[in-house]
Tab-separated table of N, CA and C in Angstrom:
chain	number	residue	atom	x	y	z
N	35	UNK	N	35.280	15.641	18.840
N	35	UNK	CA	34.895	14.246	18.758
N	35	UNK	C	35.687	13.471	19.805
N	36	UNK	N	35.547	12.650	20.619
N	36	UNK	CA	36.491	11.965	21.846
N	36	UNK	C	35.754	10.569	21.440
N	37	UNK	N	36.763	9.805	22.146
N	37	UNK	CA	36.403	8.136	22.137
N	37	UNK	C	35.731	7.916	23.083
N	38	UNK	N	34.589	6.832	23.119
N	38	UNK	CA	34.079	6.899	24.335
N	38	UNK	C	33.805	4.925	24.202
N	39	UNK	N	33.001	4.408	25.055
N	39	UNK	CA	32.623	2.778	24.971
N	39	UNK	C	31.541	2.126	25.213
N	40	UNK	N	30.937	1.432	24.596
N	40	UNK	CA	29.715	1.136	24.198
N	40	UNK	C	29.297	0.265	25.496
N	41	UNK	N	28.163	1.294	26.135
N	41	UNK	CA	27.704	0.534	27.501
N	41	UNK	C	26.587	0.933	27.670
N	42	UNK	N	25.362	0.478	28.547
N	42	UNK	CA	24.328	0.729	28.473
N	42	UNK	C	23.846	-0.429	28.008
N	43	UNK	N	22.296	-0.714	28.691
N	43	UNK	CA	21.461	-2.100	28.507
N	43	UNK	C	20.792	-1.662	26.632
N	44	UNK	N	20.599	-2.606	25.680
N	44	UNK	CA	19.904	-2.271	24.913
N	44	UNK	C	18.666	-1.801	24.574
N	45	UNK	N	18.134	-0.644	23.600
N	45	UNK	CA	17.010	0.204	23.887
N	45	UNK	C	15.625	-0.827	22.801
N	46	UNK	N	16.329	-1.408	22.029
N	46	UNK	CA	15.369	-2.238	21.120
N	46	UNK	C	16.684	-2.920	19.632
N	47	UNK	N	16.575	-3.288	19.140
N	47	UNK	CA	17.390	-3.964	17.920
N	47	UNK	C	16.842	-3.127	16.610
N	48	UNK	N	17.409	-2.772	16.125
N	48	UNK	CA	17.019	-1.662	15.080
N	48	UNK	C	17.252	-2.579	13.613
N	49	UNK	N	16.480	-3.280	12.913
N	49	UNK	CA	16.155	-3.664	11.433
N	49	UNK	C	16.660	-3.816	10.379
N	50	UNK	N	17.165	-4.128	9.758
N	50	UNK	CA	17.950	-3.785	8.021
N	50	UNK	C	16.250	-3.518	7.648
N	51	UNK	N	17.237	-2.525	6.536
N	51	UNK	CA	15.979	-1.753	6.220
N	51	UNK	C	15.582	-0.565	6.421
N	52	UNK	N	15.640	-0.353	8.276
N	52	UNK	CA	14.830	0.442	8.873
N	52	UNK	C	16.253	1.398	8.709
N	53	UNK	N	15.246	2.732	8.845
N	53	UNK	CA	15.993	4.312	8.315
N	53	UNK	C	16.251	4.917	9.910
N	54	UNK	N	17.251	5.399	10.296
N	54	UNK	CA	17.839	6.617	11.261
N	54	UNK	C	18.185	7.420	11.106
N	55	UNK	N	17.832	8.581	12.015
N	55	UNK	CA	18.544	10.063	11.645
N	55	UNK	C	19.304	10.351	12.653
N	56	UNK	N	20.678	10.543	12.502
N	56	UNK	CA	21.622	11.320	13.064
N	56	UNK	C	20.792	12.127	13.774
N	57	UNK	N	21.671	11.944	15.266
N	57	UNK	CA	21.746	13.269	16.069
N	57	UNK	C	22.843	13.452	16.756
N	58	UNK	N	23.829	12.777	16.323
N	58	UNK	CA	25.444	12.903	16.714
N	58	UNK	C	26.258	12.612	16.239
N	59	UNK	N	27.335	12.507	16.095
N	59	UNK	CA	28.331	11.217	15.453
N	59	UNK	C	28.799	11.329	14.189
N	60	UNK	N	29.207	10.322	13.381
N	60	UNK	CA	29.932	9.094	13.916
N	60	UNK	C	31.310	9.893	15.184
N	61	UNK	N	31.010	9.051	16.244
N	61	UNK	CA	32.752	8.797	16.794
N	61	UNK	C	32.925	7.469	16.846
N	62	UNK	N	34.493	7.258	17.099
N	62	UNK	CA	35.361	6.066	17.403
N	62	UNK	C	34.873	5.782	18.860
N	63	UNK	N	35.152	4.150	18.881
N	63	UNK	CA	35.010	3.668	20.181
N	63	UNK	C	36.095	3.393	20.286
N	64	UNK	N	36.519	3.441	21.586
N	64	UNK	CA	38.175	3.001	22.072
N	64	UNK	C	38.249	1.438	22.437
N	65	UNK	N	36.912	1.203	22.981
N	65	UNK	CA	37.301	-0.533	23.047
N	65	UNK	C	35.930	-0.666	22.911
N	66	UNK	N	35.070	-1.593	21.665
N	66	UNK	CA	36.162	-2.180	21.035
N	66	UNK	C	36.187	-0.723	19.991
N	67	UNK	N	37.124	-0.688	18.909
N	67	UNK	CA	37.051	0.238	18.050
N	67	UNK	C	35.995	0.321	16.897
N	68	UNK	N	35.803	1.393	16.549
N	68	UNK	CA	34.377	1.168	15.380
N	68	UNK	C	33.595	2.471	15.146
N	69	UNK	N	32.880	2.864	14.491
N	69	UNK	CA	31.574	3.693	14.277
N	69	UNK	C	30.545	4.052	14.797
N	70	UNK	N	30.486	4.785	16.018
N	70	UNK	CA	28.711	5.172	16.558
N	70	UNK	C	28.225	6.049	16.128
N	71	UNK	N	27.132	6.029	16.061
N	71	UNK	CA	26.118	7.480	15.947
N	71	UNK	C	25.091	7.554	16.711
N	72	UNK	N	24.680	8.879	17.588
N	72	UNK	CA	23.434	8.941	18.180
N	72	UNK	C	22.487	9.365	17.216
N	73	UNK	N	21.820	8.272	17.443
N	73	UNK	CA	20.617	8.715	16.030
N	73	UNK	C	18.984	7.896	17.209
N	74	UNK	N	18.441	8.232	16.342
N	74	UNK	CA	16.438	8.333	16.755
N	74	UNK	C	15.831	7.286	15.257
N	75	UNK	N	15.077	6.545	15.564
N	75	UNK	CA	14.202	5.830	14.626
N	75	UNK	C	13.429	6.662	13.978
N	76	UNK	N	12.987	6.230	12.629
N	76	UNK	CA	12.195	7.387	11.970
N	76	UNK	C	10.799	6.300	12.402
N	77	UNK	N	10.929	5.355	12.959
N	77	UNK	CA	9.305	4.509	13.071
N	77	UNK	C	8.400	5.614	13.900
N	78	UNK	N	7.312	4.585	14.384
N	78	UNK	CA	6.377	5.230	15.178
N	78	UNK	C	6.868	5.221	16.895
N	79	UNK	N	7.844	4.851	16.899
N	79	UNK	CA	7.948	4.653	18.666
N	79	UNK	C	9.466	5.771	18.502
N	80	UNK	N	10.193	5.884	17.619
N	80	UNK	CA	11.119	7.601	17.670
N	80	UNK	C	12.252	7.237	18.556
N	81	UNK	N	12.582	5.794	18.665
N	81	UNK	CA	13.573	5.483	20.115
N	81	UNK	C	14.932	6.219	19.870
N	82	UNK	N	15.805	6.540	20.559
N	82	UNK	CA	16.681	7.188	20.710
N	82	UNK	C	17.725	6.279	21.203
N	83	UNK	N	18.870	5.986	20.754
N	83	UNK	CA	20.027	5.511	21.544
N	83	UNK	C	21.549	5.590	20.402
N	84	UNK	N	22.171	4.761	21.012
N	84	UNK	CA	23.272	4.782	20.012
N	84	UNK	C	22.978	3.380	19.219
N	85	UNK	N	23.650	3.414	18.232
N	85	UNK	CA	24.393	2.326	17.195
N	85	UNK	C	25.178	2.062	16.769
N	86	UNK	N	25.877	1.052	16.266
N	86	UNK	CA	27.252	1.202	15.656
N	86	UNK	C	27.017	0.799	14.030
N	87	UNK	N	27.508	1.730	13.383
N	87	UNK	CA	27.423	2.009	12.002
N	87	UNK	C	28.248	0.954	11.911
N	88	UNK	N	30.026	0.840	12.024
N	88	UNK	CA	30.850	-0.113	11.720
N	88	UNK	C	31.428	-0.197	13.172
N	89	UNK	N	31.407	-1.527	13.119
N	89	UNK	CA	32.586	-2.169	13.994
N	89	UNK	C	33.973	-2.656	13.356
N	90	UNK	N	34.792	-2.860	14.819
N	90	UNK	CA	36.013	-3.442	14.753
N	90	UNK	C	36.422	-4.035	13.100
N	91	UNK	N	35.799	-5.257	13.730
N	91	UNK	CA	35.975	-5.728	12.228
N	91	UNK	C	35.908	-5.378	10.657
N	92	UNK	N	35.334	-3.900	11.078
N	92	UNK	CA	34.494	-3.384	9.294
N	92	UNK	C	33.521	-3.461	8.921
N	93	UNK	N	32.984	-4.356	9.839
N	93	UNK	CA	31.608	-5.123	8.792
N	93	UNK	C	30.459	-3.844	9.473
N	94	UNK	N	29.935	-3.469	8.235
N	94	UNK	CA	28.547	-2.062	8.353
N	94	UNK	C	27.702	-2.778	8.635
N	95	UNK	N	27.096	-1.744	9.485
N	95	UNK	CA	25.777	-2.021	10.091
N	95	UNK	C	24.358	-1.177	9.280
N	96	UNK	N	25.075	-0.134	9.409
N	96	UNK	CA	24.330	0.937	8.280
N	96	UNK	C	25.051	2.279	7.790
N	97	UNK	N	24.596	2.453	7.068
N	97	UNK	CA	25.451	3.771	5.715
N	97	UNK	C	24.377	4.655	5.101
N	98	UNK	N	25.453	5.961	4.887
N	98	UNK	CA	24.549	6.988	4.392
N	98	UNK	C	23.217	6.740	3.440
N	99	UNK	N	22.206	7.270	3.399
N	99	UNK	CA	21.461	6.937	2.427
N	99	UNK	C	20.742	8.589	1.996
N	100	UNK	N	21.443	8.555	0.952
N	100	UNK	CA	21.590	9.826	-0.442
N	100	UNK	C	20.345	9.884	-1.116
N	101	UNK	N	19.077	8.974	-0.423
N	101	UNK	CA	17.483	9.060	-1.289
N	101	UNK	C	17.130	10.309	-0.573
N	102	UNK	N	17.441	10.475	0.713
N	102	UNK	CA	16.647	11.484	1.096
N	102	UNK	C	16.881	13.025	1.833
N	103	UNK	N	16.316	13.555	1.089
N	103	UNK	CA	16.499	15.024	0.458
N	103	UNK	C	15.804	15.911	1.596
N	104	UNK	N	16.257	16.777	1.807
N	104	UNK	CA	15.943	18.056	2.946
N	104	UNK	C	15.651	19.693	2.235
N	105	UNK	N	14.403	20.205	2.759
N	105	UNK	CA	14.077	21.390	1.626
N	105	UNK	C	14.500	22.497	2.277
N	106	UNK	N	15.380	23.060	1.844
N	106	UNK	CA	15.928	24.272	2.116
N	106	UNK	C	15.297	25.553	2.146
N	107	UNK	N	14.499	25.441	1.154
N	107	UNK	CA	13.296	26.318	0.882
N	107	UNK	C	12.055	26.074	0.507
N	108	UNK	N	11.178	26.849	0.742
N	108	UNK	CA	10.086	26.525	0.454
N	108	UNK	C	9.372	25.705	-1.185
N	109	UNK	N	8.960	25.034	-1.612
N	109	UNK	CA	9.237	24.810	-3.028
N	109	UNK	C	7.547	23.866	-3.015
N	110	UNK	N	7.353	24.116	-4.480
N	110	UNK	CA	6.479	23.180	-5.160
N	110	UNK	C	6.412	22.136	-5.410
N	111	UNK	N	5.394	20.876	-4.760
N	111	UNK	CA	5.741	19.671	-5.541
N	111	UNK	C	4.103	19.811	-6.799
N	112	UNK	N	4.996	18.956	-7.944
N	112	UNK	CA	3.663	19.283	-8.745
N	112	UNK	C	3.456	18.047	-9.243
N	113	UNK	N	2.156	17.960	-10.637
N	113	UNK	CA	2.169	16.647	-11.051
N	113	UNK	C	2.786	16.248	-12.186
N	114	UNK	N	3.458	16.855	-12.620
N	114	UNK	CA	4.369	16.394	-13.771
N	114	UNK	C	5.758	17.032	-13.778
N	115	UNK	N	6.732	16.825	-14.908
N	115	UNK	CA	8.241	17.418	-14.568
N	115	UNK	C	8.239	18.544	-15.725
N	116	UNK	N	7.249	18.801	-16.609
N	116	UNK	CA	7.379	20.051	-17.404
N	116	UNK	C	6.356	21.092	-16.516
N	117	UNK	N	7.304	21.832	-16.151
N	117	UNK	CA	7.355	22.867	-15.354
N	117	UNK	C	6.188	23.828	-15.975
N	118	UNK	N	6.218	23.780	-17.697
N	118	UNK	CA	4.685	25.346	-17.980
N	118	UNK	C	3.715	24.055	-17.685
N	119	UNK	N	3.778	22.976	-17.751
N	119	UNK	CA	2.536	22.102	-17.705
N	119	UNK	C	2.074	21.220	-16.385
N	120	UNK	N	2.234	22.339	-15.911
N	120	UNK	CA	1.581	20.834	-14.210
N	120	UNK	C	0.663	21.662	-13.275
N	121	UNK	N	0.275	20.915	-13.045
N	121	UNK	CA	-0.501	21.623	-11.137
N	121	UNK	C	0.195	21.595	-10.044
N	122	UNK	N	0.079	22.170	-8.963
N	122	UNK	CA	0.808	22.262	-8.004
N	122	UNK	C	0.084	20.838	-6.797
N	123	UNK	N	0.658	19.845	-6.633
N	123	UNK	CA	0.066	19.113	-5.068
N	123	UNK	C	0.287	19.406	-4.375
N	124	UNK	N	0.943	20.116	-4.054
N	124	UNK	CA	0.986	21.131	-2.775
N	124	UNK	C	2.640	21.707	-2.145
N	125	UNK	N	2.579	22.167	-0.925
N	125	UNK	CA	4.120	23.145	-1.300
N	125	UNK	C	4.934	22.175	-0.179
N	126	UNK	N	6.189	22.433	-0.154
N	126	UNK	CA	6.773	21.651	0.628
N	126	UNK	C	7.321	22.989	1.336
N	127	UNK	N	7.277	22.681	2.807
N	127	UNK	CA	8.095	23.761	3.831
N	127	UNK	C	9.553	23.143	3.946
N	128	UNK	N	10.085	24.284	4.559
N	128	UNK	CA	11.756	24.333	4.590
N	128	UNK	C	11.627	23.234	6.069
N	129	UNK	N	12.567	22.683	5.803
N	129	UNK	CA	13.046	21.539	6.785
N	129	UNK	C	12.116	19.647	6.347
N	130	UNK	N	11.157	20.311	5.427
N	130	UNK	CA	10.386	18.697	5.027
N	130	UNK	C	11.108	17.917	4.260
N	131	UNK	N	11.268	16.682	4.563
N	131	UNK	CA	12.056	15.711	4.279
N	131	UNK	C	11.378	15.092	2.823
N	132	UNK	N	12.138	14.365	2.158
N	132	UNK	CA	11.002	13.708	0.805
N	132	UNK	C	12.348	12.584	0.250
N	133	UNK	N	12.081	11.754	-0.132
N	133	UNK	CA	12.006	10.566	-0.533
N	133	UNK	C	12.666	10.383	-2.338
N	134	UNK	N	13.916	10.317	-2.823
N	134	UNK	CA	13.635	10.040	-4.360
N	134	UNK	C	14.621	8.784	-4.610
N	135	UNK	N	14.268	8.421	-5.739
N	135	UNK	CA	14.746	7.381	-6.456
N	135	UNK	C	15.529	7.052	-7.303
N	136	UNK	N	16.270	8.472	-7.615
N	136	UNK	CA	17.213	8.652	-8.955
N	136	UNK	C	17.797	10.473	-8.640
N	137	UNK	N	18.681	10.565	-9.262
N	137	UNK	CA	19.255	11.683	-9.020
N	137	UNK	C	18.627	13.172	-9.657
N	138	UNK	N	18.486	14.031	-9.646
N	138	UNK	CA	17.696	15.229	-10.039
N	138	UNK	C	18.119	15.276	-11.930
N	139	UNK	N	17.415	15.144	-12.153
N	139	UNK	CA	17.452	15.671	-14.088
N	139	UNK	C	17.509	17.196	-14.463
N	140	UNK	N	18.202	17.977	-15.097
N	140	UNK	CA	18.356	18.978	-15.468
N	140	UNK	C	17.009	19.367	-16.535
N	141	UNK	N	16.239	19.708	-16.426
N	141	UNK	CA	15.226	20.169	-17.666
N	141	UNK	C	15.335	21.096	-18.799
N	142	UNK	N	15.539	20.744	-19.782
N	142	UNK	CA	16.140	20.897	-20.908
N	142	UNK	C	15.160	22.899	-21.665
N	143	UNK	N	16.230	23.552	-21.695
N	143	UNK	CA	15.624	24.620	-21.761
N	143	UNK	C	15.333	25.403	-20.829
N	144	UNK	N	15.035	25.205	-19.431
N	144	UNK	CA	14.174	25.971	-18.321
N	144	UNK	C	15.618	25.927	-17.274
N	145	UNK	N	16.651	25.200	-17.491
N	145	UNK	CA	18.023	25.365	-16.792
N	145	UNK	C	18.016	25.319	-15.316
N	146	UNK	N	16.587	24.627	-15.093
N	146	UNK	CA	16.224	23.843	-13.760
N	146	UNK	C	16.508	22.650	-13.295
N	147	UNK	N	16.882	22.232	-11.982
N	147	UNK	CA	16.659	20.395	-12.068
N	147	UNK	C	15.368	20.075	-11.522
N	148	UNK	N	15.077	18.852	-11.634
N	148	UNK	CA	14.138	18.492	-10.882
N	148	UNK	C	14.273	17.002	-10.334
N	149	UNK	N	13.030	16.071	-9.677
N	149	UNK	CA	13.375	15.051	-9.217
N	149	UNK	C	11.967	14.462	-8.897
N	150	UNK	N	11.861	13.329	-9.503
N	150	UNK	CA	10.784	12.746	-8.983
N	150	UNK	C	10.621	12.009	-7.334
N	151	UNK	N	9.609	12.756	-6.225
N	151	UNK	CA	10.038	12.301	-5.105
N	151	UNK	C	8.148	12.129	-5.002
N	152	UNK	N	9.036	11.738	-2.998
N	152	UNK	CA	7.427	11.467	-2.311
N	152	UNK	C	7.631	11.783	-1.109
N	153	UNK	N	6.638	12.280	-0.485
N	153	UNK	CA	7.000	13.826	1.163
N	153	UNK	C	7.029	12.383	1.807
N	154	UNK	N	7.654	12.515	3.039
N	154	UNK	CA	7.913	11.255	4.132
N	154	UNK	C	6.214	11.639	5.098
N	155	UNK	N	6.144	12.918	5.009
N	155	UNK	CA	5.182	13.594	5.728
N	155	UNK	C	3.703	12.981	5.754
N	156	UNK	N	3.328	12.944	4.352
N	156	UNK	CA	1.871	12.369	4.136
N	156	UNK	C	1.419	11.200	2.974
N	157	UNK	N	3.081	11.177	2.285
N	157	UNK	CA	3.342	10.226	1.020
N	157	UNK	C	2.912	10.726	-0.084
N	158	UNK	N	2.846	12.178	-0.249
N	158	UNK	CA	2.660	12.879	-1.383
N	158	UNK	C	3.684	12.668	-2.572
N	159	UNK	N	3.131	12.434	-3.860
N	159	UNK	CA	4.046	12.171	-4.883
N	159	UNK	C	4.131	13.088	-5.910
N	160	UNK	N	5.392	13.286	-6.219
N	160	UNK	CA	5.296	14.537	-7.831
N	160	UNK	C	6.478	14.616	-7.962
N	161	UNK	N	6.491	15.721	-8.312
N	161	UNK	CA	8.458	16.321	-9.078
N	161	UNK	C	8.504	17.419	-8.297
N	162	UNK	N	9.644	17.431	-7.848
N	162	UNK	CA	10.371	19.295	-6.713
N	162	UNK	C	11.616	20.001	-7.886
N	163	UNK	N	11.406	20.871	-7.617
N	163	UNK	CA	12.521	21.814	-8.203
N	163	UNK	C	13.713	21.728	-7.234
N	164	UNK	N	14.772	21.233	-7.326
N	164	UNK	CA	16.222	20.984	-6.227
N	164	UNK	C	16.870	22.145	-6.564
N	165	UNK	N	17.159	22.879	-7.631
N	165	UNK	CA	17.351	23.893	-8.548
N	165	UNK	C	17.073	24.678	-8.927
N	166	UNK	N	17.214	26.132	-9.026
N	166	UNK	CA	16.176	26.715	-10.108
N	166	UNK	C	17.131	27.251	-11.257
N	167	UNK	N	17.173	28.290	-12.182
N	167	UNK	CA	17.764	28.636	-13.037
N	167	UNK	C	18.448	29.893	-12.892
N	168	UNK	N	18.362	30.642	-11.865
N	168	UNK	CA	19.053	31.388	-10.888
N	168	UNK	C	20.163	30.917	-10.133
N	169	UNK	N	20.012	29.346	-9.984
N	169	UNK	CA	21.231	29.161	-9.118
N	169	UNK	C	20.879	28.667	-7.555
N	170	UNK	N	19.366	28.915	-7.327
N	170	UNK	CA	18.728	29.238	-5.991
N	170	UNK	C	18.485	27.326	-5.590
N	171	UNK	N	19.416	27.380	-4.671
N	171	UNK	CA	18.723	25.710	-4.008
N	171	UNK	C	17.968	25.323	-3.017
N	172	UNK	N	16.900	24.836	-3.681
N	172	UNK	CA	15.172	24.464	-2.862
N	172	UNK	C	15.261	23.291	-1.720
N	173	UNK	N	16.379	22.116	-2.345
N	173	UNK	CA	16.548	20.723	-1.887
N	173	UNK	C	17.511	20.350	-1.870
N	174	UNK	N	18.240	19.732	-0.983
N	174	UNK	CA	19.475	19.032	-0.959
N	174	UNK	C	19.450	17.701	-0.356
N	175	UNK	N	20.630	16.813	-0.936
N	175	UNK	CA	20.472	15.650	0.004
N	175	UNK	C	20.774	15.874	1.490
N	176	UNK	N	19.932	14.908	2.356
N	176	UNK	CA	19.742	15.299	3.751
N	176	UNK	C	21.330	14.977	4.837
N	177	UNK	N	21.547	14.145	4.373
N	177	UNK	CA	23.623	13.544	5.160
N	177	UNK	C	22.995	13.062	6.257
N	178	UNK	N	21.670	13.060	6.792
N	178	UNK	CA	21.709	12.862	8.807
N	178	UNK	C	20.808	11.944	8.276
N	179	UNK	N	20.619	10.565	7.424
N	179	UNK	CA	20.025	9.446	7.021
N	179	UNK	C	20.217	8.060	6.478
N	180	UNK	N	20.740	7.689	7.766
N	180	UNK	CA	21.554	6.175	7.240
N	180	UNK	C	20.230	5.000	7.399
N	181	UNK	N	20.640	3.904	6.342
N	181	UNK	CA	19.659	3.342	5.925
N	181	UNK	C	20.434	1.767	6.873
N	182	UNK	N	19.652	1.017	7.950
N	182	UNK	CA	20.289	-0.010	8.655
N	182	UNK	C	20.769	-1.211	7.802
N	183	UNK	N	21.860	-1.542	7.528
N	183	UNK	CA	22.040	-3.190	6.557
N	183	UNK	C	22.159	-3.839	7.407
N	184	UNK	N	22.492	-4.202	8.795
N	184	UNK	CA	22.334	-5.396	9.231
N	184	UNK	C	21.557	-4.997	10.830
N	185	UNK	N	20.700	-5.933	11.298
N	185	UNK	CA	19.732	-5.804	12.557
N	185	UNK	C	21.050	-5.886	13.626
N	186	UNK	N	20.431	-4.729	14.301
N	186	UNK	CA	22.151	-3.748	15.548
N	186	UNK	C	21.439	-3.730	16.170
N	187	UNK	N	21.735	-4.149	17.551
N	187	UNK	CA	20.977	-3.151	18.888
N	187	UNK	C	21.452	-1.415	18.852
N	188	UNK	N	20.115	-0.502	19.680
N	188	UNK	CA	20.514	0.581	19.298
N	188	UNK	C	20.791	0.668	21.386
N	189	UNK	N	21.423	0.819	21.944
N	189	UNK	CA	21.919	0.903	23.089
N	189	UNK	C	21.547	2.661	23.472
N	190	UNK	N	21.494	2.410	24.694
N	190	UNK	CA	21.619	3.628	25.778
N	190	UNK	C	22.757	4.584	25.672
N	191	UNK	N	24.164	4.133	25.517
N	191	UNK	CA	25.558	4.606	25.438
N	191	UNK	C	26.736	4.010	24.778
């Protein structure tokens, strides 16, 4: 990790609200001091630059966001959370991202968790197995998904 300093014309102003994915970072800036990350927009235009998570002062720009989950393995989303009773909406591939709202529930008897989510992919909605009763993990939270709290330029360097 090395210090480096925030230069470069700005690439667009990035949103509160709006979601980024890591593709570097965080490092320290040496002047001024603070939080970057090279991260990419999840919008439709995918811009690429840096941001500063925190500056000098402390004050966040944006922070982890623990909604969204990365599939490790291949897994089922279905339409309900009792597992002998659902249909399958279809399967989720390893690396598909998905969306939840509350933390995974253990299902009582079947020694599974599960989680009510929705694919980022096509906005598919149901319950995933994060768990199984083996021990075997389908889903994890993703770590490379900070959610913007205050509108940052996302800069070149």
């Amino acid at each position: 990790e090395s210090d480096f300093k925030t230069t470069g014309e700005a690439i667009r102003t990035v949103k509160a609200g709006e979601v980024i994915e890591l593709l570097e970072g965080p490092k320290k800036e040496t002047y001024p001091p603070g939080l970057r990350v090279k991260c990419k927009t999840t919008t439709a235009d995918a811009a690429t630059g840096w941001l500063t998570v925190q500056d000098k002062a402390g004050t966040k720009y944006a922070e982890a966001d623990n909604r969204y989950y990365n599939c490790v393995s291949s897994v089922a989303m279905t339409d309900s959370k009792d597992i002998k009773d659902c249909k399958v909406v279809r399967k989720l591939a390893v690396g598909e991202l998905f969306l939840v709202d509350e933390e995974p529930h253990q299902v009582e008897g079947a020694g599974i968790f599960r989680v009510k989510a929705k694919a980022i992919k096509d906005d598919a909605e149901g319950w995933v197995t994060t768990k199984g009763n083996a021990g075997t993990v389908y889903a994890e939270p993703s770590g490379k998904h900070y959610s913007v709290l205050v509108a940052a330029p996302l800069t070149q360097k």
